[in-house]
């Protein structure tokens, strides 16, 4: 993995858990999007979230996270297409002694650039955003080349 990255650190709060005090599956999405926001801030991409809806999400849950545990979420841009971006992410929990981490979840998701809410049609990412994220002709792929 070598694309732009974002990291978000948090403590699992009660609101993030089910009745047993174990993280709720939707918490993973929130943590991933918080790390994505860190990535976009770090690369100077303003106004991204209102025009980048998620069109696909896939998560593999590997270990539990309990109320009060510390969590680190890492997001990486793994594909920058003409009008879509694919991100990979991992959610890690830190042991109580702070010495070990265990991966709790991993996955990927796709966002699409939809600047016109009236039409809901996708459009190419702004050139300034593509440049900031390091797009080159070799790295940027056409959305039409993506296998479905």
PDB file of N, CA and C in Angstrom, residues 81-82 141-148:
ATOM      1  N   UNK A  81     -10.000   6.880  -9.692  1.00  0.00           N
ATOM      2  CA  UNK A  81     -10.544   6.811 -11.042  1.00  0.00           C
ATOM      3  C   UNK A  81     -10.971   8.182 -11.525  1.00  0.00           C
ATOM      4  N   UNK A  82     -11.563   8.219 -12.683  1.00  0.00           N
ATOM      5  CA  UNK A  82     -12.021   9.477 -13.268  1.00  0.00           C
ATOM      6  C   UNK A  82     -13.040  10.156 -12.374  1.00  0.00           C
ATOM      7  N   UNK A 141      -6.908   5.677 -13.203  1.00  0.00           N
ATOM      8  CA  UNK A 141      -7.552   4.781 -14.145  1.00  0.00           C
ATOM      9  C   UNK A 141      -8.878   5.358 -14.585  1.00  0.00           C
ATOM     10  N   UNK A 142      -9.275   5.007 -15.769  1.00  0.00           N
ATOM     11  CA  UNK A 142     -10.596   5.387 -16.249  1.00  0.00           C
ATOM     12  C   UNK A 142     -11.628   4.526 -15.547  1.00  0.00           C
ATOM     13  N   UNK A 143     -12.740   5.111 -15.158  1.00  0.00           N
ATOM     14  CA  UNK A 143     -13.801   4.338 -14.514  1.00  0.00           C
ATOM     15  C   UNK A 143     -14.316   3.251 -15.437  1.00  0.00           C
ATOM     16  N   UNK A 144     -14.205   3.443 -16.747  1.00  0.00           N
ATOM     17  CA  UNK A 144     -14.719   2.439 -17.673  1.00  0.00           C
ATOM     18  C   UNK A 144     -13.863   1.181 -17.666  1.00  0.00           C
ATOM     19  N   UNK A 145     -12.628   1.261 -17.127  1.00  0.00           N
ATOM     20  CA  UNK A 145     -11.780   0.078 -17.084  1.00  0.00           C
ATOM     21  C   UNK A 145     -12.024  -0.766 -15.845  1.00  0.00           C
ATOM     22  N   UNK A 146     -12.860  -0.282 -14.942  1.00  0.00           N
ATOM     23  CA  UNK A 146     -13.128  -0.993 -13.691  1.00  0.00           C
ATOM     24  C   UNK A 146     -14.038  -2.180 -13.962  1.00  0.00           C
ATOM     25  N   UNK A 147     -13.657  -3.329 -13.460  1.00  0.00           N
ATOM     26  CA  UNK A 147     -14.500  -4.525 -13.587  1.00  0.00           C
ATOM     27  C   UNK A 147     -15.624  -4.453 -12.573  1.00  0.00           C
ATOM     28  N   UNK A 148     -16.797  -4.834 -12.973  1.00  0.00           N
ATOM     29  CA  UNK A 148     -17.947  -4.828 -12.057  1.00  0.00           C
ATOM     30  C   UNK A 148     -18.307  -6.227 -11.656  1.00  0.00           C
TER      31      UNK A 148
END
